[in-house]
């Protein structure tokens, strides 16, 4: 709290300008009749711009600066602007007892379903061939493999994965979903698999594999040679999780050997993807700049303020992260 009795929200990012959140956060605090002061520590103000850190109540983060937490000894809520929290948990100086919360947004799930539906259907139907044919004014029809013969797996059947499974099942694809534990609400038309014991059965013969896992110590490198070897020949790998889920060298070997036919990648270890990265020019790789889905600033602000009210009332924030699980 600052000297005027206002709640102090620090907007922390070492990779983004956080201005886009300001009107929505101010508006959300105004709605609950609480004064707020925003302090930006980002790519525009400088990543060391934090002043009077002891006054910070709430930290709203996307890839926050490592090692800054000791400067904010009174922070009472750490919040991600996204569904993932790997970018926050990677800092060992994050205070253990402070609630950490994340976004859960049905609109984000709908945009993700649109992205993966595009990735799957365009890969399945070979739409890149038709784009090339248009450039050469070539009218040639290619055979259509029925969706019912094109099994698709989603690794990570949470908020986003379940929504994507419903969308793809509606088209007629045989769906499989994999999560850590058995699903509380199974998705109709989707066969569920849980835990490491059922991973092999889940992967076996898939034509497309979608990664929607959170990045944790257990899931880091999950898209690797062993995984690719279990998929159907010429399978399509779609990574909309995090860059560190994918072992890029294994992907390149599998693509070049024809074991995999296509990769659609939206998340990378280094973003923006460096100019010399092999993924940019590989003929079997499609690159998008981490745009599969986004959450509107109003949703981020509304959920942050709701969680702040819960913390002030001595409650656990509704979308609190289980730090032991890492998501
Ligand atoms: P959730 O926390 O709702 O779901 C995570 C799912 O992954 C759960 O089903 C969970 O299992 C499963 N899971 C976790 N660990 C394991 C494991 N070791 N083995 C098998 N399954 C596991 O997350 P969301 O659906 O909201 O988001 C998922 C991820 O999507 C985010 O963490 C982020 O990485 C990515 N994302 C990407 C975006 C983009 O634009 N590219 C945008 C937003 C998010 P269980 O159900 O048993 O807990």
Coordinates of C-alpha atoms and ligand atoms in Angstrom, one line a residue:
X1 CA 0.0 0.0 0.0
X2 CA 1.3 3.5 -0.8
X3 CA 1.3 6.6 1.5
X4 CA -2.2 7.5 0.1
X5 CA -3.6 4.2 1.2
X6 CA -3.9 2.9 -2.4
X7 CA -3.2 -0.7 -3.4
X8 CA 0.1 -0.9 -5.3
X9 CA 0.2 -3.2 -8.3
X10 CA 3.6 -3.9 -9.9
X11 CA 3.5 -4.9 -13.6
X12 CA 6.6 -7.0 -14.1
X13 CA 8.0 -8.2 -17.4
X14 CA 11.5 -8.5 -18.9
X15 CA 10.1 -9.1 -22.4
X16 CA 6.9 -7.0 -22.8
X17 CA 5.7 -3.5 -22.4
X18 CA 2.9 -3.8 -19.9
X19 CA 1.1 -0.6 -20.8
X20 CA -1.7 -2.5 -22.5
X21 CA -3.0 -3.7 -19.1
X22 CA -3.1 -0.3 -17.5
X23 CA -6.7 0.9 -18.4
X24 CA -8.3 -2.4 -17.6
X25 CA -6.5 -2.8 -14.2
X26 CA -7.4 0.7 -13.2
X27 CA -11.0 0.1 -14.3
X28 CA -11.3 -3.1 -12.4
X29 CA -10.0 -1.6 -9.2
X30 CA -12.4 1.4 -9.7
X31 CA -15.3 -1.0 -10.0
X32 CA -14.6 -2.3 -6.5
X33 CA -14.1 1.2 -5.2
X34 CA -10.4 0.7 -4.3
X35 CA -7.7 3.2 -5.2
X36 CA -4.7 1.7 -7.1
X37 CA -1.3 2.8 -8.1
X38 CA 0.4 1.0 -11.0
X39 CA 4.2 0.6 -11.1
X40 CA 5.8 -0.7 -14.3
X41 CA 9.0 -2.7 -14.4
X42 CA 9.1 -3.6 -18.1
X43 CA 10.9 -3.2 -21.4
X44 CA 9.9 0.4 -21.6
X45 CA 10.7 1.7 -18.1
X46 CA 13.6 -0.6 -17.7
X47 CA 13.6 -3.9 -15.9
X48 CA 15.3 -2.4 -12.8
X49 CA 12.8 0.4 -12.5
X50 CA 11.2 -0.8 -9.3
X51 CA 11.0 1.8 -6.5
X52 CA 9.6 1.5 -3.0
X53 CA 9.2 -2.2 -3.6
X54 CA 8.1 -2.7 0.1
X55 CA 4.8 -1.0 -0.9
X56 CA 3.9 -3.5 -3.6
X57 CA 0.8 -5.6 -2.7
X58 CA 0.2 -7.4 -6.0
X59 CA 2.6 -8.4 -8.7
X60 CA 1.1 -9.0 -12.1
X61 CA 3.6 -10.8 -14.3
X62 CA 4.7 -12.1 -17.7
X63 CA 8.3 -13.4 -17.5
X64 CA 9.2 -11.2 -14.4
X65 CA 12.8 -10.2 -13.8
X66 CA 14.7 -12.9 -12.0
X67 CA 15.9 -12.1 -8.5
X68 CA 13.4 -9.2 -7.9
X69 CA 11.3 -10.8 -5.2
X70 CA 13.4 -9.8 -2.2
X71 CA 12.8 -6.2 -3.2
X72 CA 9.0 -6.7 -2.7
X73 CA 8.9 -8.2 0.8
X74 CA 5.2 -7.4 1.4
X75 CA 3.7 -8.7 -1.8
X76 CA 0.5 -10.6 -1.0
X77 CA -0.5 -11.9 -4.4
X78 CA 1.6 -13.0 -7.4
X79 CA -0.4 -13.3 -10.6
X80 CA 0.3 -14.5 -14.1
X81 CA -1.2 -12.6 -17.0
X82 CA -1.5 -16.0 -18.7
X83 CA -2.6 -19.7 -18.1
X84 CA 1.0 -20.8 -17.6
X85 CA 3.1 -19.9 -14.6
X86 CA 6.4 -21.6 -15.6
X87 CA 7.9 -18.1 -16.3
X88 CA 7.2 -17.2 -12.6
X89 CA 8.1 -20.5 -10.9
X90 CA 11.5 -20.7 -12.5
X91 CA 12.8 -18.0 -10.1
X92 CA 14.0 -19.7 -6.8
X93 CA 13.7 -16.4 -5.0
X94 CA 9.9 -16.4 -5.4
X95 CA 8.6 -16.3 -1.7
X96 CA 7.1 -19.7 -0.7
X97 CA 4.1 -18.5 1.3
X98 CA 2.6 -16.0 -1.2
X99 CA -0.4 -17.1 -3.2
X100 CA 0.3 -17.6 -6.9
X101 CA -2.7 -17.4 -9.3
X102 CA -3.3 -17.7 -13.0
X103 CA -5.9 -17.0 -15.6
X104 CA -8.6 -19.5 -16.6
X105 CA -10.5 -18.0 -19.6
X106 CA -13.2 -19.6 -21.7
X107 CA -12.5 -17.1 -24.5
X108 CA -8.9 -18.1 -24.5
X109 CA -9.9 -21.7 -24.8
X110 CA -12.1 -20.9 -27.8
X111 CA -9.3 -19.1 -29.7
X112 CA -7.0 -22.0 -28.9
X113 CA -9.6 -24.4 -30.3
X114 CA -9.7 -22.4 -33.5
X115 CA -5.9 -22.4 -33.8
X116 CA -5.5 -26.2 -33.3
X117 CA -8.5 -26.9 -35.6
X118 CA -6.8 -24.9 -38.3
X119 CA -3.5 -26.7 -37.6
X120 CA -5.0 -30.1 -37.7
X121 CA -7.4 -29.7 -40.6
X122 CA -4.9 -27.9 -42.8
X123 CA -2.3 -30.6 -42.1
X124 CA -4.7 -33.5 -42.6
X125 CA -6.1 -32.1 -45.9
X126 CA -2.6 -31.0 -47.1
X127 CA -3.8 -27.4 -47.6
X128 CA -0.2 -26.2 -48.1
X129 CA -0.2 -28.1 -51.4
X130 CA -3.3 -26.2 -52.6
X131 CA -1.7 -22.9 -51.7
X132 CA 1.3 -23.9 -53.8
X133 CA -1.0 -25.0 -56.6
X134 CA -2.8 -21.7 -56.7
X135 CA 0.5 -19.9 -57.2
X136 CA 1.1 -22.0 -60.3
X137 CA -2.6 -22.0 -61.4
X138 CA -2.7 -25.8 -61.1
X139 CA -6.1 -27.5 -60.7
X140 CA -5.3 -30.9 -59.2
X141 CA -7.4 -32.8 -56.7
X142 CA -5.9 -34.9 -53.9
X143 CA -7.5 -37.8 -52.2
X144 CA -9.3 -37.1 -48.9
X145 CA -8.6 -39.4 -46.0
X146 CA -11.7 -39.6 -43.8
X147 CA -11.4 -37.8 -40.5
X148 CA -12.5 -41.1 -38.8
X149 CA -9.1 -42.6 -39.9
X150 CA -7.1 -39.8 -38.5
X151 CA -6.6 -40.2 -34.7
X152 CA -5.6 -37.1 -32.8
X153 CA -4.1 -36.9 -29.3
X154 CA -4.0 -34.0 -26.9
X155 CA -1.4 -34.1 -24.2
X156 CA -2.8 -31.9 -21.4
X157 CA -6.5 -32.1 -21.0
X158 CA -7.0 -29.0 -18.9
X159 CA -9.1 -25.9 -19.6
X160 CA -7.6 -25.5 -23.1
X161 CA -7.1 -29.2 -24.0
X162 CA -10.6 -30.2 -23.2
X163 CA -12.1 -27.4 -25.2
X164 CA -9.9 -28.4 -28.2
X165 CA -10.9 -32.0 -27.8
X166 CA -14.6 -31.1 -28.0
X167 CA -14.1 -29.0 -31.2
X168 CA -12.1 -31.7 -33.0
X169 CA -14.4 -34.5 -31.9
X170 CA -17.3 -32.5 -33.4
X171 CA -15.6 -32.7 -36.8
X172 CA -15.4 -36.5 -36.4
X173 CA -11.7 -37.1 -35.6
X174 CA -11.1 -40.1 -33.2
X175 CA -9.8 -38.2 -30.1
X176 CA -7.5 -39.3 -27.3
X177 CA -6.6 -37.1 -24.3
X178 CA -3.8 -37.5 -21.8
X179 CA -3.5 -36.0 -18.4
X180 CA -1.8 -36.6 -15.1
X181 CA -4.9 -38.0 -13.4
X182 CA -8.2 -39.4 -14.5
X183 CA -10.5 -36.6 -15.8
X184 CA -13.2 -35.3 -13.4
X185 CA -15.3 -34.3 -16.5
X186 CA -14.5 -36.7 -19.4
X187 CA -15.0 -35.2 -22.8
X188 CA -17.6 -37.1 -24.9
X189 CA -16.1 -38.7 -28.0
X190 CA -12.6 -38.7 -26.4
X191 CA -10.7 -41.7 -25.0
X192 CA -8.9 -40.7 -21.9
X193 CA -5.5 -41.8 -20.7
X194 CA -3.7 -40.9 -17.5
X195 CA -0.2 -40.8 -16.1
X196 CA 3.1 -42.2 -17.4
X197 CA 1.7 -45.8 -17.3
X198 CA -0.8 -45.0 -20.1
X199 CA 1.5 -42.6 -22.1
X200 CA 2.5 -45.3 -24.7
X201 CA -1.1 -46.4 -25.3
X202 CA -2.1 -42.8 -25.7
X203 CA 0.7 -42.0 -28.3
X204 CA 0.4 -45.2 -30.3
X205 CA -0.3 -44.6 -34.0
X206 CA -1.5 -41.0 -33.6
X207 CA -1.7 -39.0 -36.8
X208 CA -1.5 -35.7 -35.0
X209 CA -0.2 -34.9 -31.5
X210 CA -1.1 -31.6 -29.8
X211 CA 0.9 -30.4 -26.8
X212 CA -1.1 -28.4 -24.3
X213 CA 0.8 -29.3 -21.2
X214 CA 2.0 -26.9 -18.7
X215 CA 5.8 -26.6 -18.5
X216 CA 6.9 -28.5 -15.4
X217 CA 9.9 -30.6 -14.5
X218 CA 7.9 -33.7 -15.5
X219 CA 6.8 -32.3 -18.9
X220 CA 10.0 -30.6 -20.0
X221 CA 11.2 -32.3 -23.2
X222 CA 8.1 -34.4 -23.5
X223 CA 8.1 -34.0 -27.3
X224 CA 11.2 -36.1 -27.9
X225 CA 12.5 -39.0 -30.1
X226 CA 10.9 -41.6 -27.9
X227 CA 7.5 -39.9 -28.2
X228 CA 7.8 -39.4 -32.0
X229 CA 8.7 -43.1 -32.5
X230 CA 5.4 -44.1 -31.1
X231 CA 3.2 -41.9 -33.4
X232 CA 1.9 -43.0 -36.7
X233 CA 4.2 -42.7 -39.7
X234 CA 4.3 -39.2 -41.1
X235 CA 2.5 -37.7 -38.0
X236 CA 2.0 -34.0 -37.4
X237 CA 3.3 -32.5 -34.1
X238 CA 1.6 -29.3 -33.0
X239 CA 3.3 -27.5 -30.1
X240 CA 1.1 -24.8 -28.5
X241 CA 2.5 -25.4 -25.0
X242 CA 6.0 -24.1 -24.3
X243 CA 9.2 -24.1 -26.4
X244 CA 10.9 -26.3 -23.7
X245 CA 8.4 -29.1 -24.2
X246 CA 10.1 -29.8 -27.6
X247 CA 13.6 -31.3 -28.2
X248 CA 14.2 -29.4 -31.4
X249 CA 17.1 -31.6 -32.5
X250 CA 14.9 -34.8 -32.2
X251 CA 12.2 -33.0 -34.2
X252 CA 14.6 -32.2 -37.0
X253 CA 15.9 -35.8 -37.2
X254 CA 12.3 -37.2 -37.2
X255 CA 11.1 -34.8 -39.9
X256 CA 14.2 -35.4 -42.1
X257 CA 13.7 -39.2 -41.8
X258 CA 10.1 -38.9 -42.8
X259 CA 9.0 -40.4 -39.4
X260 CA 7.1 -37.1 -38.9
X261 CA 5.5 -35.3 -41.8
X262 CA 4.8 -31.8 -40.4
X263 CA 5.3 -29.7 -37.3
X264 CA 3.3 -26.6 -36.4
X265 CA 5.1 -24.6 -33.7
X266 CA 3.7 -21.7 -31.8
X267 CA 6.1 -21.6 -28.8
X268 CA 9.9 -21.5 -28.7
X269 CA 12.7 -21.6 -26.2
X270 CA 13.9 -18.2 -27.4
X271 CA 11.2 -15.7 -28.5
X272 CA 11.3 -13.9 -30.9
X273 CA 12.7 -16.8 -32.8
X274 CA 16.3 -15.9 -33.7
X275 CA 16.9 -15.2 -37.5
X276 CA 19.3 -18.1 -37.8
X277 CA 17.0 -20.7 -36.3
X278 CA 16.6 -23.8 -38.5
X279 CA 12.8 -23.8 -37.9
X280 CA 12.2 -20.6 -39.9
X281 CA 13.1 -22.3 -43.2
X282 CA 12.4 -26.0 -42.7
X283 CA 10.0 -27.1 -45.5
X284 CA 8.0 -29.3 -43.0
X285 CA 7.8 -26.7 -40.2
X286 CA 5.1 -24.0 -39.8
X287 CA 6.1 -21.2 -37.4
X288 CA 3.6 -18.8 -35.7
X289 CA 4.8 -16.2 -33.2
X290 CA 3.2 -17.4 -30.0
X291 CA -0.3 -16.2 -31.1
X292 CA -2.4 -19.4 -30.7
X293 CA -4.5 -17.5 -28.2
X294 CA -4.6 -14.4 -26.0
X295 CA -6.5 -13.2 -23.0
X296 CA -8.2 -9.8 -23.1
X297 CA -6.8 -7.2 -20.7
X298 CA -10.3 -6.9 -19.1
X299 CA -10.3 -10.6 -18.2
X300 CA -6.8 -10.5 -16.8
X301 CA -7.7 -7.4 -14.7
X302 CA -11.1 -8.8 -13.6
X303 CA -9.6 -12.1 -12.4
X304 CA -6.6 -10.4 -10.7
X305 CA -8.9 -8.1 -8.8
X306 CA -11.2 -10.9 -7.8
X307 CA -8.2 -12.9 -6.5
X308 CA -7.0 -9.9 -4.7
X309 CA -10.3 -9.5 -2.9
X310 CA -10.2 -13.2 -2.0
X311 CA -6.6 -12.8 -0.5
X312 CA -7.8 -9.7 1.4
X313 CA -10.7 -11.8 2.8
X314 CA -8.2 -14.5 3.9
X315 CA -9.4 -16.9 1.2
X316 CA -7.4 -19.0 -1.3
X317 CA -7.6 -17.3 -4.8
X318 CA -10.1 -19.2 -7.0
X319 CA -7.4 -20.0 -9.6
X320 CA -4.5 -20.6 -7.3
X321 CA -1.6 -22.7 -8.6
X322 CA -0.5 -25.8 -6.8
X323 CA 3.2 -25.1 -6.5
X324 CA 4.1 -28.7 -5.8
X325 CA 2.6 -29.7 -9.2
X326 CA 4.0 -26.7 -11.0
X327 CA 0.7 -25.7 -12.6
Ligands
LIG1 P1 -4.5 -26.6 -17.1 O1 -3.7 -26.4 -15.9 O2 -5.9 -26.3 -17.1 O3 -4.3 -28.1 -17.7 C1 -3.1 -28.7 -17.7 C2 -3.3 -30.2 -18.2 O4 -2.0 -30.8 -18.3 C3 -4.1 -31.0 -17.1 O5 -5.0 -31.9 -17.8 C4 -3.0 -31.8 -16.4 O6 -3.4 -33.0 -15.8 C5 -2.0 -32.1 -17.5 N1 -0.7 -32.4 -17.0 C6 0.1 -31.7 -16.2 N2 1.2 -32.3 -16.0 C7 1.1 -33.5 -16.6 C8 2.0 -34.6 -16.7 N3 3.2 -34.7 -16.1 N4 1.6 -35.7 -17.5 C9 0.4 -35.7 -18.1 N5 -0.5 -34.6 -18.1 C10 -0.1 -33.5 -17.3 O7 -3.8 -25.7 -18.2 P2 -4.4 -24.9 -19.5 O8 -5.2 -25.8 -20.3 O9 -5.1 -23.6 -19.0 O10 -3.1 -24.4 -20.2 C11 -2.2 -25.4 -20.7 C12 -0.9 -24.8 -21.2 O11 -1.1 -24.2 -22.5 C13 -0.3 -23.7 -20.4 O12 0.4 -24.1 -19.3 C14 0.6 -23.0 -21.4 O13 1.9 -23.7 -21.4 C15 -0.1 -23.3 -22.8 N6 -0.7 -22.0 -23.3 C16 -0.2 -21.6 -24.6 C17 -0.7 -20.5 -25.2 C18 -0.4 -20.1 -26.5 O14 -0.8 -19.1 -27.0 N7 0.5 -20.9 -27.2 C19 -1.7 -19.6 -24.4 C20 -2.1 -20.2 -23.2 C21 -1.6 -21.3 -22.6 P3 -4.5 -33.1 -14.6 O15 -5.9 -32.8 -15.3 O16 -4.5 -34.5 -14.2 O17 -4.1 -32.0 -13.6

